[in-house]
Coordinates of C-alpha atoms and ligand atoms in Angstrom, one line a residue:
X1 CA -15.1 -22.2 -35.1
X2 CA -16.9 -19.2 -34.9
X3 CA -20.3 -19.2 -35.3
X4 CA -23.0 -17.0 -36.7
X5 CA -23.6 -14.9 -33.5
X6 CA -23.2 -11.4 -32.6
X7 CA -22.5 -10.3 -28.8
X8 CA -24.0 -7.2 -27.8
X9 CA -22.7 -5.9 -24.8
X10 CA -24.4 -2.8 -23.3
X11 CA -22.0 -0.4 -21.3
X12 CA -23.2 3.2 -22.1
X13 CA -25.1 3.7 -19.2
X14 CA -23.6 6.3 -16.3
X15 CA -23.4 3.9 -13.4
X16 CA -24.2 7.3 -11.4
X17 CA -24.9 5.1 -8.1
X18 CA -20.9 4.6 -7.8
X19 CA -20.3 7.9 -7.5
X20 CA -17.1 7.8 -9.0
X21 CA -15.1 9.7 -12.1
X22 CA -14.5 6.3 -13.0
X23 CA -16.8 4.4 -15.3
X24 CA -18.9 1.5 -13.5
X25 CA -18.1 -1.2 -15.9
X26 CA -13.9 -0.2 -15.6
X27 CA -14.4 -0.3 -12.0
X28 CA -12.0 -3.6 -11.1
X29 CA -13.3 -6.8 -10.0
X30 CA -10.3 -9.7 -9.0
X31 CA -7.8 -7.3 -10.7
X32 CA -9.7 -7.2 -14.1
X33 CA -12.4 -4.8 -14.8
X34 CA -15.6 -5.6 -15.1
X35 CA -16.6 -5.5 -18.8
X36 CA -13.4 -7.6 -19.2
X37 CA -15.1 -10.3 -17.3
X38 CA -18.0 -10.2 -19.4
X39 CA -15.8 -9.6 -22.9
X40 CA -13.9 -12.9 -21.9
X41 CA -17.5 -14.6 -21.7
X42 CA -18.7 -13.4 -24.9
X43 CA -15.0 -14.5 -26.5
X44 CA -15.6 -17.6 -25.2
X45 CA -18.8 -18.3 -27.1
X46 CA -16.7 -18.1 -30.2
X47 CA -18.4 -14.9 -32.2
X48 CA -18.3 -13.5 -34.7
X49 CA -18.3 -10.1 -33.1
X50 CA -18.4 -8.3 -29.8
X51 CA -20.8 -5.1 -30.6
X52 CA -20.0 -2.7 -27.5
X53 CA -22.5 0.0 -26.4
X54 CA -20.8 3.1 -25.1
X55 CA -22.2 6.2 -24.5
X56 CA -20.9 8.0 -21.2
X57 CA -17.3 8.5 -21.2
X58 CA -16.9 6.2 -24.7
X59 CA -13.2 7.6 -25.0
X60 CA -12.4 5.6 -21.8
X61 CA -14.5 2.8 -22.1
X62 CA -14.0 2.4 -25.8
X63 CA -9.7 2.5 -26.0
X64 CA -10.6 -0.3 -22.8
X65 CA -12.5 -2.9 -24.8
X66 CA -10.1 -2.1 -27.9
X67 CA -7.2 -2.9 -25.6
X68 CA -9.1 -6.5 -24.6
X69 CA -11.0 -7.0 -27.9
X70 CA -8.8 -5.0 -30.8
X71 CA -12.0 -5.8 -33.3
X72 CA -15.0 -5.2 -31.1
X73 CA -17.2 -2.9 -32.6
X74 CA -18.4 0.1 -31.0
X75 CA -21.9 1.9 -31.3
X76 CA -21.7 5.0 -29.6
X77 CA -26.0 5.8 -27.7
X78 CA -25.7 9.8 -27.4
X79 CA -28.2 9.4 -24.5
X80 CA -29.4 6.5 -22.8
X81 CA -33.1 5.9 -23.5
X82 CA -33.4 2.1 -22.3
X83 CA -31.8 -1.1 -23.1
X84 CA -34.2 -1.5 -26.3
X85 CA -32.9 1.6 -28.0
X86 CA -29.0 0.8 -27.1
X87 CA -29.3 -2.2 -29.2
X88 CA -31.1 -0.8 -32.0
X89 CA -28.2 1.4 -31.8
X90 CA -26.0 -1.7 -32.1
X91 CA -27.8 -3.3 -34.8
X92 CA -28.0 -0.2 -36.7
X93 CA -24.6 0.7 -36.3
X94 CA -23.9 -3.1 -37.8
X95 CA -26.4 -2.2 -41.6
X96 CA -24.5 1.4 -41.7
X97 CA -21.2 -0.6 -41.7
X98 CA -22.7 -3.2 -44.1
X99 CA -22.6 -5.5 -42.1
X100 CA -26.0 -7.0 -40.5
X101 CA -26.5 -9.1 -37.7
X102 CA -27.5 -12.5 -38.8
X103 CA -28.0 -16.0 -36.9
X104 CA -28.2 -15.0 -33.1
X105 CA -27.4 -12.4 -31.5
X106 CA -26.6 -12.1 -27.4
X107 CA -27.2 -9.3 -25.8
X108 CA -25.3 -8.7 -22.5
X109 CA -24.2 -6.2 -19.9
X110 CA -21.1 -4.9 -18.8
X111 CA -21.4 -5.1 -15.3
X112 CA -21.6 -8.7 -14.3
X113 CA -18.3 -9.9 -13.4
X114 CA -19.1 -13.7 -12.5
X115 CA -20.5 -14.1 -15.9
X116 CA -18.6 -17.2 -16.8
X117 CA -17.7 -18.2 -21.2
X118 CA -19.4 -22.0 -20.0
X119 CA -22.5 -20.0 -19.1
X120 CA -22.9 -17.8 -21.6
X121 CA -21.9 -20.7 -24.1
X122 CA -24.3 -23.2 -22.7
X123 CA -27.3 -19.8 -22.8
X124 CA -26.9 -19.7 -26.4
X125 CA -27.1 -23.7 -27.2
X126 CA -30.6 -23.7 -25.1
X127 CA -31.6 -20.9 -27.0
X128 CA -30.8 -23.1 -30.4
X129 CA -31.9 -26.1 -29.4
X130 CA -35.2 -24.3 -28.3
X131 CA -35.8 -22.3 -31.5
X132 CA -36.9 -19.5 -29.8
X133 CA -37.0 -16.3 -31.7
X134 CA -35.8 -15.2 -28.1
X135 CA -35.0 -16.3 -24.9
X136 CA -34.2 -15.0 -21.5
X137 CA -31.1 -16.0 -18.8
X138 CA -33.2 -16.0 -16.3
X139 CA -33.1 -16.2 -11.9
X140 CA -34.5 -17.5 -9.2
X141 CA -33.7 -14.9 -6.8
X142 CA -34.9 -14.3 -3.0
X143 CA -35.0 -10.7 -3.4
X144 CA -35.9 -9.8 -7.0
X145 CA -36.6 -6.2 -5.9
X146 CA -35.9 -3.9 -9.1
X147 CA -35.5 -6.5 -11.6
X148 CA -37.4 -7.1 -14.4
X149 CA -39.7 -10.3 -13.2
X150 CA -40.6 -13.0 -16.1
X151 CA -44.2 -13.7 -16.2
X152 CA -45.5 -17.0 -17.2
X153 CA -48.8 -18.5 -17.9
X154 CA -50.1 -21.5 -15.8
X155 CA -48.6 -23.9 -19.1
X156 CA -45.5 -22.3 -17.8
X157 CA -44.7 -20.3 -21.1
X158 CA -43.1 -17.1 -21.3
X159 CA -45.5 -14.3 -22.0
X160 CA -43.5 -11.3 -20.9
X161 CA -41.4 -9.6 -19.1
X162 CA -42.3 -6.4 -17.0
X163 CA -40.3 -4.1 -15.0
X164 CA -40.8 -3.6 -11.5
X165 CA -41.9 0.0 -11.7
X166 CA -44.6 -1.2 -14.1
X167 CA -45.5 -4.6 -12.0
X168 CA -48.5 -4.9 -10.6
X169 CA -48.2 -6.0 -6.5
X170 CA -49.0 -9.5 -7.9
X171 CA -46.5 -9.4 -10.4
X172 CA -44.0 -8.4 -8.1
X173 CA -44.2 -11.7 -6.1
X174 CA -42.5 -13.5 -8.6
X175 CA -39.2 -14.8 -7.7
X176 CA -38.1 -15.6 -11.5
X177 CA -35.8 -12.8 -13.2
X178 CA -34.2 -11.5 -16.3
X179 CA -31.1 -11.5 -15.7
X180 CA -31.0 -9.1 -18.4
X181 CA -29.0 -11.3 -20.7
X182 CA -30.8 -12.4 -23.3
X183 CA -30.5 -14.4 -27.1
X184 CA -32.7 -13.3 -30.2
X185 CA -33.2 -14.7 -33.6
X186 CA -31.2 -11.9 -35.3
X187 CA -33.9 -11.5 -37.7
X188 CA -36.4 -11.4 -35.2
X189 CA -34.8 -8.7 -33.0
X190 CA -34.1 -6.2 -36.0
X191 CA -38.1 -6.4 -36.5
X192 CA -39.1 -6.2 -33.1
X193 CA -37.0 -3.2 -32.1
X194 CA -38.7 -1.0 -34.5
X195 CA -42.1 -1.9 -32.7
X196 CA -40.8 -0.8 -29.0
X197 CA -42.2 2.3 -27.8
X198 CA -41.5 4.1 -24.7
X199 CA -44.6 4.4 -23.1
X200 CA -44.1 2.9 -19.3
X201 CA -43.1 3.8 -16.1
X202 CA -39.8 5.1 -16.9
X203 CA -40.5 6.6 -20.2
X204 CA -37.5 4.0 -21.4
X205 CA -37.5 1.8 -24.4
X206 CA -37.4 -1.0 -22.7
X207 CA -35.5 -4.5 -24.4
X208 CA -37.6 -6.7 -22.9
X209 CA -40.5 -5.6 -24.4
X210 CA -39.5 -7.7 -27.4
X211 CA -40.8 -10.9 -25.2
X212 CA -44.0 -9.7 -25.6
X213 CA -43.2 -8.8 -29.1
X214 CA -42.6 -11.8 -29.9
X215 CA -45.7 -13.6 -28.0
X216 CA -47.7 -11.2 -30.2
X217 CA -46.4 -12.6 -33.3
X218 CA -47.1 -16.2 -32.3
X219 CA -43.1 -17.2 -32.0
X220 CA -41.8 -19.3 -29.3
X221 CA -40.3 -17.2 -26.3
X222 CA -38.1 -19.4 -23.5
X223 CA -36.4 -18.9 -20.3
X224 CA -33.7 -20.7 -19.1
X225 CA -32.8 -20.0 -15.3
X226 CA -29.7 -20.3 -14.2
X227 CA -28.4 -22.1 -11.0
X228 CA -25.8 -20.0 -10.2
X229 CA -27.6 -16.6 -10.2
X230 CA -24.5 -14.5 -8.5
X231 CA -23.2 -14.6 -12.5
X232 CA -25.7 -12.3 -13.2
X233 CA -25.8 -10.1 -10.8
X234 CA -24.8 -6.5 -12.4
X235 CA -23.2 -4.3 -9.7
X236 CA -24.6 -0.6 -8.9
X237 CA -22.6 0.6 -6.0
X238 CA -19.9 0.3 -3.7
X239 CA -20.9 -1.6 -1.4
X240 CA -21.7 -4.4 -4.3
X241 CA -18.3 -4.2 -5.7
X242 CA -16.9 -5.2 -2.7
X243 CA -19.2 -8.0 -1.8
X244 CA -18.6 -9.2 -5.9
X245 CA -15.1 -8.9 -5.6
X246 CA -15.3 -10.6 -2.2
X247 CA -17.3 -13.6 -4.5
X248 CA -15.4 -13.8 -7.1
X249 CA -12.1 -14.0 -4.8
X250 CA -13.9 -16.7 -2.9
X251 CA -14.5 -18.8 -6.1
X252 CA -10.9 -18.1 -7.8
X253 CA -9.0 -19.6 -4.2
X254 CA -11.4 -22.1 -3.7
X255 CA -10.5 -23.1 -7.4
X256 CA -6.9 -23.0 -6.8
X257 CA -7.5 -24.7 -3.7
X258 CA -8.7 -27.6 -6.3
X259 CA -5.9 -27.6 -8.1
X260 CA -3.8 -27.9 -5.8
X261 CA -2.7 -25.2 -4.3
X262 CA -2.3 -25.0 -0.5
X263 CA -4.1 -22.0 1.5
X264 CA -4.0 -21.7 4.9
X265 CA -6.6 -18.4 5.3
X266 CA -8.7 -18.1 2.5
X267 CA -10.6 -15.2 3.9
X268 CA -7.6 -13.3 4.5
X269 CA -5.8 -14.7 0.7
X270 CA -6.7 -12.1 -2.5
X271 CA -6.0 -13.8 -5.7
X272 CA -6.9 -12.0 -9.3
X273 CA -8.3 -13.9 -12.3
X274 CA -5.3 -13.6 -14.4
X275 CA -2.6 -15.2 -11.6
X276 CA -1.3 -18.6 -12.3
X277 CA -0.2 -20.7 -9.3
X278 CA 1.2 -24.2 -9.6
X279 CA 0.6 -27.3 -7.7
X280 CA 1.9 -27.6 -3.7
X281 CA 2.1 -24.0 -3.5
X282 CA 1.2 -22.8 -0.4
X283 CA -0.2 -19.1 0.3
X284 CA -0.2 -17.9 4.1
X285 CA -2.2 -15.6 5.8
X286 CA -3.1 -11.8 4.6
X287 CA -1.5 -12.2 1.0
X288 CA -2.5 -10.3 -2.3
X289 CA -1.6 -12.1 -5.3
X290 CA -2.4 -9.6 -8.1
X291 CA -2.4 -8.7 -11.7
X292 CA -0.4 -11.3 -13.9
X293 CA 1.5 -13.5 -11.0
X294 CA 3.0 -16.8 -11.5
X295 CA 3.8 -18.7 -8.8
X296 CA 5.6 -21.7 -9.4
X297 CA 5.7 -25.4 -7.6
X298 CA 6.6 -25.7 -3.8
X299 CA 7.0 -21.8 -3.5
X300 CA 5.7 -20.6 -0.2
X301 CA 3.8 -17.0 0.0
X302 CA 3.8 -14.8 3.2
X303 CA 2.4 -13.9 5.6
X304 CA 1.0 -10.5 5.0
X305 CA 3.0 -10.4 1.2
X306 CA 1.8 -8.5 -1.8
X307 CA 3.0 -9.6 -5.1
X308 CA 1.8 -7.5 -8.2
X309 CA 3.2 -8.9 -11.7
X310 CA 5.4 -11.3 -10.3
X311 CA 6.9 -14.2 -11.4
X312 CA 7.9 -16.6 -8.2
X313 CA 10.4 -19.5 -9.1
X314 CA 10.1 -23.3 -8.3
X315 CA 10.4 -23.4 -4.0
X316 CA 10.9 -19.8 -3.4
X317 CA 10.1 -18.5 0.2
X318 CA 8.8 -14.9 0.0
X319 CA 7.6 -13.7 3.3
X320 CA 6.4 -9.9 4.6
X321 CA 7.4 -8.7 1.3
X322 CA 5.9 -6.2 -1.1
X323 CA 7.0 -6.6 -4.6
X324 CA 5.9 -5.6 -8.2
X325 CA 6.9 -6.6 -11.6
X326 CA 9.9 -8.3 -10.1
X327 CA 10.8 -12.0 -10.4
X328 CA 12.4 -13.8 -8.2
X329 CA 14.0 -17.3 -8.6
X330 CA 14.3 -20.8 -7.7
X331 CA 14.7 -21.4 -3.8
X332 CA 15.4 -17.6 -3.5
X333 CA 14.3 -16.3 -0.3
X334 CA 13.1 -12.5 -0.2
X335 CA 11.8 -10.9 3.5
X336 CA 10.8 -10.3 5.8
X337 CA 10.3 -6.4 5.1
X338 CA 11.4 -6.5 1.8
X339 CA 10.6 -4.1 -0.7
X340 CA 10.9 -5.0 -4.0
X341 CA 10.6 -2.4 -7.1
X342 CA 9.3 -2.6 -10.5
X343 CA 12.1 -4.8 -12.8
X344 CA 14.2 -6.9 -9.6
X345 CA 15.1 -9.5 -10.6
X346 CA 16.8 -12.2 -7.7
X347 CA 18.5 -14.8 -9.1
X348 CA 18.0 -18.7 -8.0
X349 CA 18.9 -19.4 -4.7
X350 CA 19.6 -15.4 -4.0
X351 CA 18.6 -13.7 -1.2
X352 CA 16.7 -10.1 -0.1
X353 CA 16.6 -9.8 3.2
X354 CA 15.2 -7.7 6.5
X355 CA 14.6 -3.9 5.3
X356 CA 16.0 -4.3 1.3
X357 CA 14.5 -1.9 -1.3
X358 CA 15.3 -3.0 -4.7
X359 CA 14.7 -0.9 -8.0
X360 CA 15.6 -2.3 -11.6
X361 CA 18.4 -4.3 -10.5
X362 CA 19.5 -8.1 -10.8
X363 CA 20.9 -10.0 -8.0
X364 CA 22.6 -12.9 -9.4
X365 CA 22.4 -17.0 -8.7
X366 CA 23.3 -17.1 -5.0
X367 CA 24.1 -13.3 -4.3
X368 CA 22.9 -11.9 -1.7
X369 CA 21.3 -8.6 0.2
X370 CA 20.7 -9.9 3.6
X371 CA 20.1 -6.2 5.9
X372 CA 18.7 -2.8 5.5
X373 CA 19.7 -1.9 2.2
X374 CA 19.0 0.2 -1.1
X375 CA 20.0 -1.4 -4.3
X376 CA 19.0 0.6 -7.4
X377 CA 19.6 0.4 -11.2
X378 CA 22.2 -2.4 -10.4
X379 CA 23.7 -5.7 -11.3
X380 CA 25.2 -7.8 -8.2
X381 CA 26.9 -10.9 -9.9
X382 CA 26.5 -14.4 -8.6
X383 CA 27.4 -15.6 -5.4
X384 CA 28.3 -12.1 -4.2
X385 CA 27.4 -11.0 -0.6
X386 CA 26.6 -7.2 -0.2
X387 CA 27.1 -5.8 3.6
X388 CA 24.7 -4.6 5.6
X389 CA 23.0 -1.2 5.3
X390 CA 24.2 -0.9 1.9
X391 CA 23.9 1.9 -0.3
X392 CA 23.9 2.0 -4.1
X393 CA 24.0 5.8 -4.8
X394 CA 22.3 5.6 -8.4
X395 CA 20.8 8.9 -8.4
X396 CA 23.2 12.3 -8.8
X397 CA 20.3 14.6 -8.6
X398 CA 19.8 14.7 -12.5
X399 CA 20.4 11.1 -14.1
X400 CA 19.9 7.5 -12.7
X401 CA 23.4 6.0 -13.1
X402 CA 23.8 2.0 -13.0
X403 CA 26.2 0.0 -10.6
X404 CA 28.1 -2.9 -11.5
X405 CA 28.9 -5.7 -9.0
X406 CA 31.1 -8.5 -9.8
X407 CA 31.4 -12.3 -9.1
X408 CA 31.7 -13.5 -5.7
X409 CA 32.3 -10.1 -4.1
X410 CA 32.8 -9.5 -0.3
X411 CA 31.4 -5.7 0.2
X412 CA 31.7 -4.6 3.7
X413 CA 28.9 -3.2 5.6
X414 CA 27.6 0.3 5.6
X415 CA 29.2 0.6 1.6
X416 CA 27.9 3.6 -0.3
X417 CA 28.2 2.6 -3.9
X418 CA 28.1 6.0 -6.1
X419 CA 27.0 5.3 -9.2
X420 CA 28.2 4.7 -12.4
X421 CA 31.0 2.4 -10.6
X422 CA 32.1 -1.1 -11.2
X423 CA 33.3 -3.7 -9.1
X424 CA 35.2 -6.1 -10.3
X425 CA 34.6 -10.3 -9.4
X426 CA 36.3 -11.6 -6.5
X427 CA 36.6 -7.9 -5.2
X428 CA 36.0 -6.4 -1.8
X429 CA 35.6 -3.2 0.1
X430 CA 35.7 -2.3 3.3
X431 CA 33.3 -1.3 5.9
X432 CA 32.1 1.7 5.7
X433 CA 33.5 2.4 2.4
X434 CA 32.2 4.9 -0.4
X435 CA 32.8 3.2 -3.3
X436 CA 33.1 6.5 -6.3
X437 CA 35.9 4.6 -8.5
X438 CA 35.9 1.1 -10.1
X439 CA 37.7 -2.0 -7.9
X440 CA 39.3 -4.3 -10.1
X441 CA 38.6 -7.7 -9.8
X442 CA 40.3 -9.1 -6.7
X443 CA 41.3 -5.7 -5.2
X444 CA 40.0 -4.8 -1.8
X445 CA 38.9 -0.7 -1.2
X446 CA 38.9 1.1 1.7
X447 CA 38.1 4.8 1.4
X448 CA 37.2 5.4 5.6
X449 CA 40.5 7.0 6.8
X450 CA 42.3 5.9 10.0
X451 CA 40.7 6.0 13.2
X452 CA 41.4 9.2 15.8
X453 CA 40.9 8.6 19.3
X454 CA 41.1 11.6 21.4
X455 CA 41.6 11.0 25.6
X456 CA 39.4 12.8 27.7
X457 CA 37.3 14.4 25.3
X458 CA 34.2 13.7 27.0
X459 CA 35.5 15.5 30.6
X460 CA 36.4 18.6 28.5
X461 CA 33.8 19.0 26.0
X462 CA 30.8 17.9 28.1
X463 CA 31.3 18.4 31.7
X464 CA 28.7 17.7 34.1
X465 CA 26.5 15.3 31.6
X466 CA 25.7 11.8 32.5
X467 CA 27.9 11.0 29.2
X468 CA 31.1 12.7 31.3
X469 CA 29.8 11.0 34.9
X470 CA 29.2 7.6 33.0
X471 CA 33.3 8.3 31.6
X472 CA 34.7 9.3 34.6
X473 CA 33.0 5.9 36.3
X474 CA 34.4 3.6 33.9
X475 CA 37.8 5.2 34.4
X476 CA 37.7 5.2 38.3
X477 CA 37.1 0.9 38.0
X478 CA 39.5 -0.1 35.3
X479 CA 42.1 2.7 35.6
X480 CA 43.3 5.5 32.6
X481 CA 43.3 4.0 28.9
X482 CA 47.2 3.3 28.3
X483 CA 47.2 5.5 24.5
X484 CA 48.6 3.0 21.8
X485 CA 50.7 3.8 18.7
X486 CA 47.2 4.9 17.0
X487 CA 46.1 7.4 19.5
X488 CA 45.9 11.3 19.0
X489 CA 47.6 13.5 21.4
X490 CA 45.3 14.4 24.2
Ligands
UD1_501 C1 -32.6 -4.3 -16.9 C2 -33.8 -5.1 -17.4 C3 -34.4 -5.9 -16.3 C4 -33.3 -6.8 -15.7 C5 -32.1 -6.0 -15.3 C6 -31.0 -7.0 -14.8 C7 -34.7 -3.7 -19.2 C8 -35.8 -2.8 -19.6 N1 -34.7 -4.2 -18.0 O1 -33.1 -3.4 -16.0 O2 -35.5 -6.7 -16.8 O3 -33.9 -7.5 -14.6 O4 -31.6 -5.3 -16.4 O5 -30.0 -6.2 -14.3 O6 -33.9 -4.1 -20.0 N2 -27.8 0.7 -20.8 C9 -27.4 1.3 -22.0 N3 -28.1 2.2 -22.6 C10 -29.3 2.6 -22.1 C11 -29.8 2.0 -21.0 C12 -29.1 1.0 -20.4 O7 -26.2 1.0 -22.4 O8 -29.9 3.4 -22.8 C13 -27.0 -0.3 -20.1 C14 -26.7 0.2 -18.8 O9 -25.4 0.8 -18.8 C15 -26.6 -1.1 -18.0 C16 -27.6 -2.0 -18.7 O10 -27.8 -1.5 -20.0 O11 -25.4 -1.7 -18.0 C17 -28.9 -2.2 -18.0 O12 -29.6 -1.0 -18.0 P1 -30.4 -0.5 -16.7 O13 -31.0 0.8 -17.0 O14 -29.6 -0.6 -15.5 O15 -31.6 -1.6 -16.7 P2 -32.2 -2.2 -15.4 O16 -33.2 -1.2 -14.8 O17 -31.2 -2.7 -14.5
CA502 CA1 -28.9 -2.4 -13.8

């Protein structure tokens, strides 16, 4: 049921301390990026609408959060004067489209990633069972160095909030923080905003001024700290994204690890927020499981494997394998070396073996690719074994062309497969064969021509060389090569 509450979340800001072209909030986080950690939060308290703040790059940032939340709203801040004008920009934007904020609304940031929905959702019952006309997610922090720091009176009420460039040097020993998420009586805040001026240290209209605000006006203020103050923590620069995407990777294995999920290294295991792994699987050391993988019962991951959109079948063994958007069956082993391309597919109990590329092709039930091949753009049919160092030839230099492979197939090794060609089930080639025209089913091709051996070539061609020595040796011990039916004239 969605209740009467409006999620603000602020994401206009420049994040200028990355140093990057990209936005700070789409900078990634477990394979998601960071506003969509906090959109998921505000979805999960059940709004009625997600108001986003853009500003800086808001073409980017604003097809993002429409591709994650198709109805947010967005209020575009020509230029960021403080977190108190960016949401009257929201709440204006919300009477221009008719459509005022009532009940409570949340006010957020997009740049805390460990912000969890059962956080956010149990923040905004405090703040209605308190009847505050606003209340603060606060911290207590070690280092609150830069954060705004909640002041309290020796009752323990809320009186304020100040920054730390307007804190006095008492002031700035307190420990307790705003998080910077905070939940206001809407009809409260749209008063209050109004009333903020810009007259402090950094010449910002600062949000949290509304605490005071509201003090003023004889409401009640609250704060609510929060155990887990790592959900708060906005990131700034490099360095932080790493040590947050280092957190929230330790959190997501240590939650699959509760669920059942065996993992040998966890330090050396990357899994992203959106994978799905089943019970008794077991992840080895120095694997990535990324984007949108599903791994299913008893499957077995690695070492050192990276699987990016995968789907992994029931007891699959994937091991020193790199694969994306490809998915691989039941009991199906792939590796080591393997190198598997966007749309594989390898059928239940199939195989991909030591240095295989694979590109858009399916390998049936039971088929298999054990050595040192290329298999693009086709279909290998169940139960068929291609030879080693196989090529499929799919591209002519203009167009990709696709290669069929029958049933239970015997190709021989070193096969060049020039695409479009078909092979027909229960067929076979030879080794070394270039395949260029269909086999029917059943036929056996053979394109390498006859073998010519020609005597003495070695004395004649390359006298003096260790390779006519080393000839001339062998000769001496076991005598002239008596020439057979087969053999050239010398
Ligand atoms: C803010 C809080 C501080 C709190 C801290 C927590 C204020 C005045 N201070 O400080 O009490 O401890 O967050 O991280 O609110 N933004 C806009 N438009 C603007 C200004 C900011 O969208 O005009 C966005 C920024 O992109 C950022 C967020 O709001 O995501 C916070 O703004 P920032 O200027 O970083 O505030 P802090 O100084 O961190
Ligand atoms: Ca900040």
């Amino acid at each position: 049921m969605p209740q009467d509450l409006t999620v603000i979340v602020l994401a206009a800001g420049g994040g200028t301390r990355m140093k990057s072209k990209t936005m700070k909030v789409l900078h990634q986080v477990g394979g998601r990026s960071m506003i969509g950690h906090v959109l998921r939060a505000a979805q999960a308290t059940e709004p009625r609408r997600i108001v986003a703040v853009v500003g800086h790059q808001r073409e980017q940032v604003g097809a993002h959060i429409h591709s994650l939340v198709a109805d947010a709203v967005l209020a575009v801040q020509e230029e960021q004067l403080g977190t108190g004008h960016a949401v009257r920009v929201a709440m204006e934007s919300l009477v221009a489209d008719e459509a005022p904020a009532t009940g409570t609304v949340v006010v957020a940031t997009g740049d805390t990633p460990l912000l969890t929905g059962e956080s956010l959702t149990a923040f905004v019952a405090e703040h209605l069972a308190s009847q505050a006309a606003v209340s603060i997610l606060s911290g207590v922090v070690d280092d609150p160095f830069g954060l705004g720091r909640v002041l309290r009176n020796d009752e323990g009420d809320v009186l304020a909030i100040v920054e730390e460039k307007d804190a006095t040097a008492e002031q700035r020993e307190v420990h307790e923080i705003n998080s910077g998420i905070l939940a206001f009586d809407a009809a409260f805040l749209a008063d209050a905003l109004p009333r903020i001026g810009n007259d402090n240290a950094k010449g910002e209209y600062y949000l949290t001024d509304a605490i005071g605000i509201a003090r003023g006006d004889g409401l009640t203020v609250s704060a609510h700290p929060i155990d887990d103050v790592k959900q708060t923590e906005g990131v700034n620069d490099r360095a932080q994204l790493a040590r947050m995407g280092a957190e929230m990777n330790r959190r997501i294995v240590e939650r699959w690890m509760r669920d059942g999920v065996t993992v040998m290294d966890p330090a050396t295991t990357w899994i992203d927020a959106d994978v799905v792994l089943a019970e008794d699987v077991t992840i080895l050391p120095g694997t990535q499981l990324l984007g949108s993988t599903v791994v299913a019962e008893d499957a077995v991951i690695g070492p050192d494997t990276t699987l990016q959109h995968c789907e992994i079948g029931v007891g699959a063994r994937v091991v020193r394998t790199h694969a994306e958007l490809a998915v691989i069956g039941s009991e199906a082993t792939v590796g080591p070396f393997s190198y598997l391309r966007p749309n594989s597919q390898v059928g239940a109990r199939g195989k991909v073996g030591a240095f295989v590329e694979t590109k858009n092709s399916v390998i049936g039930d039971g088929a298999k690719v054990p050595h040192l091949s290329y298999v693009g753009d086709a279909d290998i049919g169940e139960g068929t074994n291609i030879g080693a160092g196989t090529i499929v030839a799919n591209y002519d230099g203009v167009a990709k062309h696709r290669t069929v492979i029958g049933r239970h197939a015997r190709t021989g090794s070193n096969n060049t497969f020039v695409a479009p060609v078909t092979v027909g089930d229960g067929a076979g080639t030879g080794g070394g064969t270039v395949v260029r025209d269909d086999v029917p089913p059943g036929a056996l091709a053979v394109s390498a021509g006859p073998q010519r051996t020609i005597e003495g070539w070695a004395e004649r061609r390359r006298p003096g060389t260790d390779q006519a020595r080393a000839a001339a040796e062998a000769v001496a011990q076991s005598g002239p090569h008596e020439p057979g039916p087969d053999d050239q004239p010398s």
